[in-house]
XYZ file of C-alpha atoms in Angstrom:
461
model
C 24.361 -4.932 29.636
C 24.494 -8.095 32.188
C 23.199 -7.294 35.607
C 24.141 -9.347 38.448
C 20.754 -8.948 39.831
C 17.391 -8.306 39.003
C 14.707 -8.278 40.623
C 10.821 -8.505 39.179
C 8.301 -5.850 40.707
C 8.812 -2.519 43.083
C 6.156 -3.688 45.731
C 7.836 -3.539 48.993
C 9.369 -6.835 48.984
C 11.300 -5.837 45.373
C 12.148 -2.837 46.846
C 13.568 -3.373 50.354
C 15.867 -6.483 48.702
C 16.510 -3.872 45.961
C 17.945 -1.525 48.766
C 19.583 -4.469 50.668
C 21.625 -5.794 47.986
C 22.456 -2.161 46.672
C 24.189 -1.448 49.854
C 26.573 -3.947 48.421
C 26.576 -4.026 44.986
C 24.834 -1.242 42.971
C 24.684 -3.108 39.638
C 20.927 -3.805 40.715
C 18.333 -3.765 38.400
C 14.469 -3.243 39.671
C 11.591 -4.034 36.931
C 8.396 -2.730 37.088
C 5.389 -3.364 34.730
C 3.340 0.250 36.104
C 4.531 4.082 36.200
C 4.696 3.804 39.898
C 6.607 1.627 42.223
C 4.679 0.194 45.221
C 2.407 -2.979 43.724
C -0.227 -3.617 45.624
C 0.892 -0.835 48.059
C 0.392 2.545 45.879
C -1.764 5.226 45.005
C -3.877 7.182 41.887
C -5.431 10.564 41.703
C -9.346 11.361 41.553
C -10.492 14.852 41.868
C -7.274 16.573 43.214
C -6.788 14.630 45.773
C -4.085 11.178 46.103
C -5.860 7.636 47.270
C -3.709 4.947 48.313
C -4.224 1.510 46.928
C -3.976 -1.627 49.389
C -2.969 0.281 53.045
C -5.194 0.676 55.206
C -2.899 0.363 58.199
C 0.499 -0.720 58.864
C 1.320 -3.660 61.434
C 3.789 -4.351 63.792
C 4.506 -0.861 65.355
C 6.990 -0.663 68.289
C 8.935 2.190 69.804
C 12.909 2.764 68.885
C 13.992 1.259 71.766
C 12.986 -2.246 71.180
C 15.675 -3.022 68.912
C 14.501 -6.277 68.224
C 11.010 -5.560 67.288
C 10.914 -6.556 63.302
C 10.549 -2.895 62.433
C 13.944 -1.616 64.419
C 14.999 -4.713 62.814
C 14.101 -3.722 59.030
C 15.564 -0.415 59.211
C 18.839 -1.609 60.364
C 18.798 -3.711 57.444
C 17.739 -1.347 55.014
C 20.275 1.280 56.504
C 17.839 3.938 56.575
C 17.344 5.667 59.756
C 13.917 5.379 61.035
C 13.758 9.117 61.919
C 12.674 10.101 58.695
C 9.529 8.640 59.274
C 6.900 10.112 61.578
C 4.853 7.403 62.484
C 1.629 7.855 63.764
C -0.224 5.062 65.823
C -4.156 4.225 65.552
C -6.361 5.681 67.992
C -8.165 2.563 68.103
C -9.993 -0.547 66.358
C -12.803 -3.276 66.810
C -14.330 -6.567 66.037
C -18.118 -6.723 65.983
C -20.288 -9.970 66.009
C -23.595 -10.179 65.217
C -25.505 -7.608 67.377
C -24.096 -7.315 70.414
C -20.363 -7.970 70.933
C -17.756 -5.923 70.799
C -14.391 -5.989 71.341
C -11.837 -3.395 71.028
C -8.287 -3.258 70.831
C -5.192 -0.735 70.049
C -1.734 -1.207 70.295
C -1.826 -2.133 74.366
C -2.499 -5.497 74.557
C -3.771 -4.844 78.025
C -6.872 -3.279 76.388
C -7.333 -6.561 74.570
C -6.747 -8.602 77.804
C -9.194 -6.603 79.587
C -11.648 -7.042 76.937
C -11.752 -10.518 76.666
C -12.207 -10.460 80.213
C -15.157 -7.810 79.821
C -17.196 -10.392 77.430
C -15.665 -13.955 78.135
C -14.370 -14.125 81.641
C -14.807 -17.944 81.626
C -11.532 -17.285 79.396
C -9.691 -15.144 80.366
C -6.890 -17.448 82.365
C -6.747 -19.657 78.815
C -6.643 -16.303 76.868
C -3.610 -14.829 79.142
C -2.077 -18.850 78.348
C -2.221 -18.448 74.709
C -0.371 -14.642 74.925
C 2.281 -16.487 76.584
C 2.977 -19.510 74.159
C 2.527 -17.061 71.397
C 5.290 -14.704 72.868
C 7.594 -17.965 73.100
C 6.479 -19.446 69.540
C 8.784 -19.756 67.145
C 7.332 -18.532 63.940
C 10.184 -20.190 61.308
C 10.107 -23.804 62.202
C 8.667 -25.940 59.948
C 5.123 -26.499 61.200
C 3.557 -26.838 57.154
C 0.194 -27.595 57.687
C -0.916 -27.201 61.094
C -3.964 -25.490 61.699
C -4.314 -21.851 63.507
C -7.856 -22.867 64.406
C -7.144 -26.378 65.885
C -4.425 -24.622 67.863
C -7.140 -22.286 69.378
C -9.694 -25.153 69.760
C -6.967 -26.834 72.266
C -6.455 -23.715 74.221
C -9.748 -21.409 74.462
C -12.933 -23.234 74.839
C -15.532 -20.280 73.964
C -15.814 -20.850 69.809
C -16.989 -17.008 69.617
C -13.788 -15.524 70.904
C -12.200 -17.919 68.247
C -14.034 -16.509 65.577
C -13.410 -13.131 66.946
C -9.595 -12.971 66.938
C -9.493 -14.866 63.711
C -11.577 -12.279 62.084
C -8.569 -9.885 61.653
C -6.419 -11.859 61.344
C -7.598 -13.389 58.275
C -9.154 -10.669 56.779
C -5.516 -9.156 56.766
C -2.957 -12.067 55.856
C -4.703 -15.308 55.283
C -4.759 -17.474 51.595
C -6.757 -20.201 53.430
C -10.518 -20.623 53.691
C -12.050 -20.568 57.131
C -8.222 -20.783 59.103
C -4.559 -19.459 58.874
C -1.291 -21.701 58.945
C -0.016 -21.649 62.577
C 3.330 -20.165 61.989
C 1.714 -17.087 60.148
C -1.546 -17.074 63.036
C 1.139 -16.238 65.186
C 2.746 -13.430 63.181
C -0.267 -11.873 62.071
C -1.273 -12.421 65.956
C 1.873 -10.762 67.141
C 1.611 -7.752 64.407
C -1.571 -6.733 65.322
C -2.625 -7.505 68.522
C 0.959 -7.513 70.488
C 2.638 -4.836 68.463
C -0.390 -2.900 66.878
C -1.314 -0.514 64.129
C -0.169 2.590 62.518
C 0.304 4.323 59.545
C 2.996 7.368 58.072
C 2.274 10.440 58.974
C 2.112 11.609 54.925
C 0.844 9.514 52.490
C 1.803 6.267 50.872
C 3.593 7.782 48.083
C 5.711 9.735 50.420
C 6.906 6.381 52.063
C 7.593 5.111 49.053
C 9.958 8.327 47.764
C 12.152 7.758 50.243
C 12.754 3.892 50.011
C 12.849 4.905 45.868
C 15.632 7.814 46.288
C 17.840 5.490 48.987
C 18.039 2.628 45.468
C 18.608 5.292 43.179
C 21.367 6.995 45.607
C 23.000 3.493 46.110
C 23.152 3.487 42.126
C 20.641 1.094 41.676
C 18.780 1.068 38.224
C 14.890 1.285 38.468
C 12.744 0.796 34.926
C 9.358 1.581 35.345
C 6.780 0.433 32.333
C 8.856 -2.743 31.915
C 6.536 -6.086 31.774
C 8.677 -9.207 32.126
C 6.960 -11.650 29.821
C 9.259 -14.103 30.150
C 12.203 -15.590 32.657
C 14.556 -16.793 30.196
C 15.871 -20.657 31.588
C 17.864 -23.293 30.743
C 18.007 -26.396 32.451
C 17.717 -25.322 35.547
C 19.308 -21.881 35.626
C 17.775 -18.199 34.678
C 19.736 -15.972 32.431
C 17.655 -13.213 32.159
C 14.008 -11.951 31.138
C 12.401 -10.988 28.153
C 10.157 -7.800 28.159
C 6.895 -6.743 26.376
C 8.815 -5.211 23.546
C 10.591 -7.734 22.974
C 14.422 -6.531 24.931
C 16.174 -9.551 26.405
C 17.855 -8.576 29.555
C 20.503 -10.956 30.618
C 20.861 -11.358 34.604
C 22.910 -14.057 36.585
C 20.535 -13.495 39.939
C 17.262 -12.841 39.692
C 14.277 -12.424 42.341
C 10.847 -12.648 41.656
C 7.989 -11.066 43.515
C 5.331 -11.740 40.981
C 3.936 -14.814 43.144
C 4.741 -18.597 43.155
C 2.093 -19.749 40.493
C 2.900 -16.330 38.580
C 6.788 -17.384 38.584
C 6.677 -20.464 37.159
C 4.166 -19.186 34.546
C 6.973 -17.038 33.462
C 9.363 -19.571 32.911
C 6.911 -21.823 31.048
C 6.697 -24.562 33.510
C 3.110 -24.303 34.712
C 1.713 -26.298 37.453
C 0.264 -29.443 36.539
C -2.493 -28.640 39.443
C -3.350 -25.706 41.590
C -3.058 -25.206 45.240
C -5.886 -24.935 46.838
C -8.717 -22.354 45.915
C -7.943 -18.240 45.809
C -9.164 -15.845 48.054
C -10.403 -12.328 46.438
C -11.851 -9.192 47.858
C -13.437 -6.244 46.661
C -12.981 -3.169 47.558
C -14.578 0.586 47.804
C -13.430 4.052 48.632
C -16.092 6.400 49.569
C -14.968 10.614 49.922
C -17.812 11.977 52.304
C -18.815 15.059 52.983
C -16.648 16.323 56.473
C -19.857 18.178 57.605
C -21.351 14.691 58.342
C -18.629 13.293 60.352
C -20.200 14.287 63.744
C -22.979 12.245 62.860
C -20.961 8.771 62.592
C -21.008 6.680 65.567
C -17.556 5.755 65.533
C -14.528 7.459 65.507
C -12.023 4.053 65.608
C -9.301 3.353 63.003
C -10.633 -0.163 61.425
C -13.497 -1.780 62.515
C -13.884 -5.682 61.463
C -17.294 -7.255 61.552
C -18.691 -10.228 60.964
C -22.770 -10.385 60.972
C -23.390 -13.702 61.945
C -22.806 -16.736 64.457
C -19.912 -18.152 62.567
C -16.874 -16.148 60.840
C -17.180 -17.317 57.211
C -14.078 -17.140 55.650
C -14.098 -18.648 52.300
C -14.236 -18.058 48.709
C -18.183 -15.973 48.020
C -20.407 -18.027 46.659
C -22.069 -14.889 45.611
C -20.496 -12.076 43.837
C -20.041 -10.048 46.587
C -20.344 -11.471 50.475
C -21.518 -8.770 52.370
C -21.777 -11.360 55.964
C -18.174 -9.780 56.956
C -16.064 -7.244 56.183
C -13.524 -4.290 57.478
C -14.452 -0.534 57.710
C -11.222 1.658 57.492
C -10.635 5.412 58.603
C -7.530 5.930 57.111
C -7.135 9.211 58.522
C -8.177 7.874 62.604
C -4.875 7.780 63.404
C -3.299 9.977 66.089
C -2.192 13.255 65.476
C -3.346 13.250 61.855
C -5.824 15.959 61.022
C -9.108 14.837 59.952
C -9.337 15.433 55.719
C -12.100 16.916 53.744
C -14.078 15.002 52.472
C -14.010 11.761 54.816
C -12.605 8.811 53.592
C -13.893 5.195 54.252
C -12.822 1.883 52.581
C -14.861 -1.060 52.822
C -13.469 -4.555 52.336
C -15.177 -7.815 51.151
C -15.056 -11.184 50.199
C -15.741 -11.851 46.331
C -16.244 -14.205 43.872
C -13.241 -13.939 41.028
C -15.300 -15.954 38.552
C -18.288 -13.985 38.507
C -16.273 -10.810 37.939
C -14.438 -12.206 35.197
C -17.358 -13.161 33.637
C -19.170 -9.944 33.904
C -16.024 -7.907 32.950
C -16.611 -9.494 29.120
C -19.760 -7.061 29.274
C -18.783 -3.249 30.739
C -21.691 -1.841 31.046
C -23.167 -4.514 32.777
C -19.645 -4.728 34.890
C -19.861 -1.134 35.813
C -23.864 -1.138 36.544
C -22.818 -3.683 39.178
C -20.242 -2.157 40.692
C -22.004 0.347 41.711
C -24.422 -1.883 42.899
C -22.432 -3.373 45.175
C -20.504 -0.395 46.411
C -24.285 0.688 47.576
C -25.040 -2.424 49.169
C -21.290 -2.206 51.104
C -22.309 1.306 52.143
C -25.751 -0.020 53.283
C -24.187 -2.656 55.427
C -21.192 -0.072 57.049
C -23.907 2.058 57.659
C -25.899 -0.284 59.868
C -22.300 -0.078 62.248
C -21.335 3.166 61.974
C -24.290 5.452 60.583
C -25.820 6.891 57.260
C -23.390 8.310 55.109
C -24.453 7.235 51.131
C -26.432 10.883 51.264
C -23.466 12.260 51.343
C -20.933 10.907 48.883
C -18.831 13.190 46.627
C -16.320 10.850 45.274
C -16.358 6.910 45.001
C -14.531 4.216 43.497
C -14.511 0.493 43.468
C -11.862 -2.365 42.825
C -12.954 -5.600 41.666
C -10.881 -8.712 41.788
C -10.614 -8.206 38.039
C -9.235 -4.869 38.991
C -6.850 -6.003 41.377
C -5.642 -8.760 38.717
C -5.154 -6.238 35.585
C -2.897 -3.979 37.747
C -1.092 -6.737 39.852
C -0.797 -9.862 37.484
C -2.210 -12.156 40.870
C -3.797 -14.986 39.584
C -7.352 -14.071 40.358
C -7.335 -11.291 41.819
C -5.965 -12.968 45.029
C -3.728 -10.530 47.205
C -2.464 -13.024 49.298
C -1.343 -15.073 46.796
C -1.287 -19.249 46.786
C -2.190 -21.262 50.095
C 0.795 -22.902 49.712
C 3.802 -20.500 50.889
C 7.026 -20.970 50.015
C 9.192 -19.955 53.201
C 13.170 -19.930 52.000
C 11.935 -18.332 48.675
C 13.523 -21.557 46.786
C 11.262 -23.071 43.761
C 13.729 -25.011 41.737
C 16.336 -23.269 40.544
C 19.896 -22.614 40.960
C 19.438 -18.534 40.989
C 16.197 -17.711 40.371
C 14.031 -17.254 43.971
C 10.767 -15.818 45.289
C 9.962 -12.902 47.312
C 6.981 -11.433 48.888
C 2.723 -12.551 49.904
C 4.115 -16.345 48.529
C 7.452 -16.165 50.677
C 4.408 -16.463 53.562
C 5.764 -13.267 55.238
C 2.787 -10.674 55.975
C 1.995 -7.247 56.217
C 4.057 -3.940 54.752
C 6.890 -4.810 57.514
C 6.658 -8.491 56.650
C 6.709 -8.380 53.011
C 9.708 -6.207 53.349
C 11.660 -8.151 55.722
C 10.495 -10.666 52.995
C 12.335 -9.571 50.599
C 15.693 -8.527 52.736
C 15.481 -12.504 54.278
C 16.141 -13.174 50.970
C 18.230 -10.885 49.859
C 20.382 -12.548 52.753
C 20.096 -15.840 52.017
C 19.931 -15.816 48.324
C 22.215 -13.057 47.139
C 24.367 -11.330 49.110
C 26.383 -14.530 49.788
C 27.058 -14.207 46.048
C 28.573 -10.375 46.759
């Protein structure tokens, strides 16, 4: 059978353009290479119990009412009412630096305004500036290049609070070292800090159900355990993939969320260079004891920290760079009763190379792991108090990890440095979706994938 669309990979970008172009047409046909949809986004079982891969938190919350907001916006799209979700908003976050400052935010940007005025009142008129040209900013126009952090330079003159706000923001959208592009500063900016935080009420796989059963009730096709090995072109036209086993499926429109670099790989034309380095993390999920909650010192939703003067932001040197890092409660969120055992997540910089190097030896690999999921714990710990005496359950993903189960090159979760914004790399009806499109965040990368489901596809309907 010839589908007139295809689409590579059930992360959220695959499947909200999966759902859009279903609404139209149902001859749809969704690949995935796992046994669950959701990429980067999706969860495994340990011990009875369901841990979700990738969320932490989901950005850009805003009420029903603003029908504008990109949320309102995505479920309009999708045609999916947004009341069956219950959405529950964080109770609360941080950003520590070095010793002694802290600032905290939620999803009132007042609290942030008030807080910058709390530790940097020599700022706080340029601070209340920048809110306003961000507000206005247009977040599409072509501004390749230009530099998040110069932008800030011009506007705040206190280089901590720099550091500060770009913490988050990088930690959760950037594939540059030490800055972000200025168009996606100001999304990420706008997600987190104007809109804020939350999270479903259930669990990642039930937020994934329902996005699965609207494709399947639009007649959509989903094939799960289906590894495109190849995107089958001539000249300069795809006519369908070739899997694992060997099946040629012929397509005449096919999307690609596998990444920019990943893409081309796919249809044998390599780039002659790469784009700038990759940025990996590792990862760890610690289950703790409930009885020991009482004695933790915090009881926010995502704290990020940085220990030093200066926010280093780069690819580790080191295998691990414990200097910064993000502590997630996934179940601080309002109205969401607290789960036994505890869960924290702890987030770092790492070094790809070093991983893949030690990965050729596994007991070595896994000696190390553990290692350095004890010296993450050691450094939370120093924030938000002793917990390691209590751990029932723990588990770690490497970069290595992270590439095995996603196909990134390197591990790197958000993708190239160099973004590809109208999702067009060089063919007449083959595009990109998703972390390379440049859009961020679970709302983003889904809007990703409807922008293009728009522009690319449903003009074909």
């Amino acid at each position: 059978m010839k589908y007139p669309f295809l689409i590579i990979g059930s992360g959220l970008s695959g499947l909200a353009a999966a759902i859009r172009i279903s609404n139209y047409c149902p001859d749809v046909l969704l690949l995935d290479q796992h046994s669950r949809i959701g990429g980067l986004n999706s969860y495994y079982y340990r011990n009875n119990r369901l841990l979700e891969t990738g969320l932490h938190a989901i950005t850009n919350y805003a009420p029903k009412k603003q029908k504008h907001a990109p949320i309102n916006k995505l479920f309009r799209q999708l045609k999916i009412k947004r009341d069956e979700f219950s959405f529950k908003e964080q109770i609360g976050s941080q950003i520590h630096f070095g010793s002694d400052q802290i600032l905290n935010f939620n999803n009132d940007v007042n609290l942030l305004i008030s807080e910058v005025e709390r530790l940097f009142p020599d700022c706080h008129d340029d601070f209340c500036s920048l809110l306003k040209k961000i507000e206005v900013h247009n977040p599409f126009q072509n501004t390749t290049g230009l530099s998040a952090r110069k932008y800030l330079e011009e506007m705040i003159s206190d280089k901590r609070l720099i550091e500060m706000l770009l913490c988050p923001l990088c930690y959760y959208g950037s594939s540059v070292e030490n800055d972000m592009e200025l168009n996606q500063f100001v999304i990420m900016f706008r997600s987190i800090f104007l809109e804020g935080m939350f999270r479903p009420e259930g669990t990642i796989r039930d937020f994934l159900q329902v996005l699965k059963q609207r494709f399947v009730d639009q007649g959509g096709t989903l094939r799960l355990k289906s590894k495109v090995s190849r995107i089958l072109v001539k000249n300069n036209t795809a006519y369908g993939v070739e899997l694992d086993s060997g099946e040629i499926i012929e397509a005449d429109n096919i999307l690609s969320t596998a990444g920019y670099e990943e893409t081309l790989a796919l249809t044998g034309r390599d780039l002659k260079t790469r784009i700038g380095k990759r940025l990996a993390f590792i990862e760890s999920i610690f289950l703790v004891d409930d009885s020991i909650k009482n004695n933790l010192t915090t009881s926010k939703t995502i704290i990020f920290y940085n220990s030093g003067e200066l926010f280093n932001y780069q690819q580790s040197a080191e295998i691990v760079d414990y200097r910064s890092g993000v502590i997630c409660f996934p179940q601080n969120f309002q109205d969401i009763g607290i789960s036994d055992p505890l869960e924290i997540r702890l987030t770092h910089l790492a070094n790809y190379d070093l991983w893949q190097k030690l990965s050729s030896t596994p007991e070595e690999y896994r000696r190390v792991k553990l290692q350095c999921s004890a010296r993450s714990a050691e450094t939370a710990e120093k924030i938000i108090g002793i917990f390691s005496d209590n751990i029932v359950y723990q588990d770690t993903f490497t970069p290595v990890t992270i590439q095995r189960y996603t196909l990134k090159h390197e591990g790197a979760i958000y993708g190239s440095p160099r973004k590809i914004a109208d999702g067009d790399i060089g063919f007449t009806n083959l595009f990109l979706a998703g972390t390379d499109q440049g859009f961020l965040g679970i709302i983003g990368s889904m809007l990703s994938g409807v922008s293009i489901a728009n522009q690319h596809f449903l003009t074909k309907i």
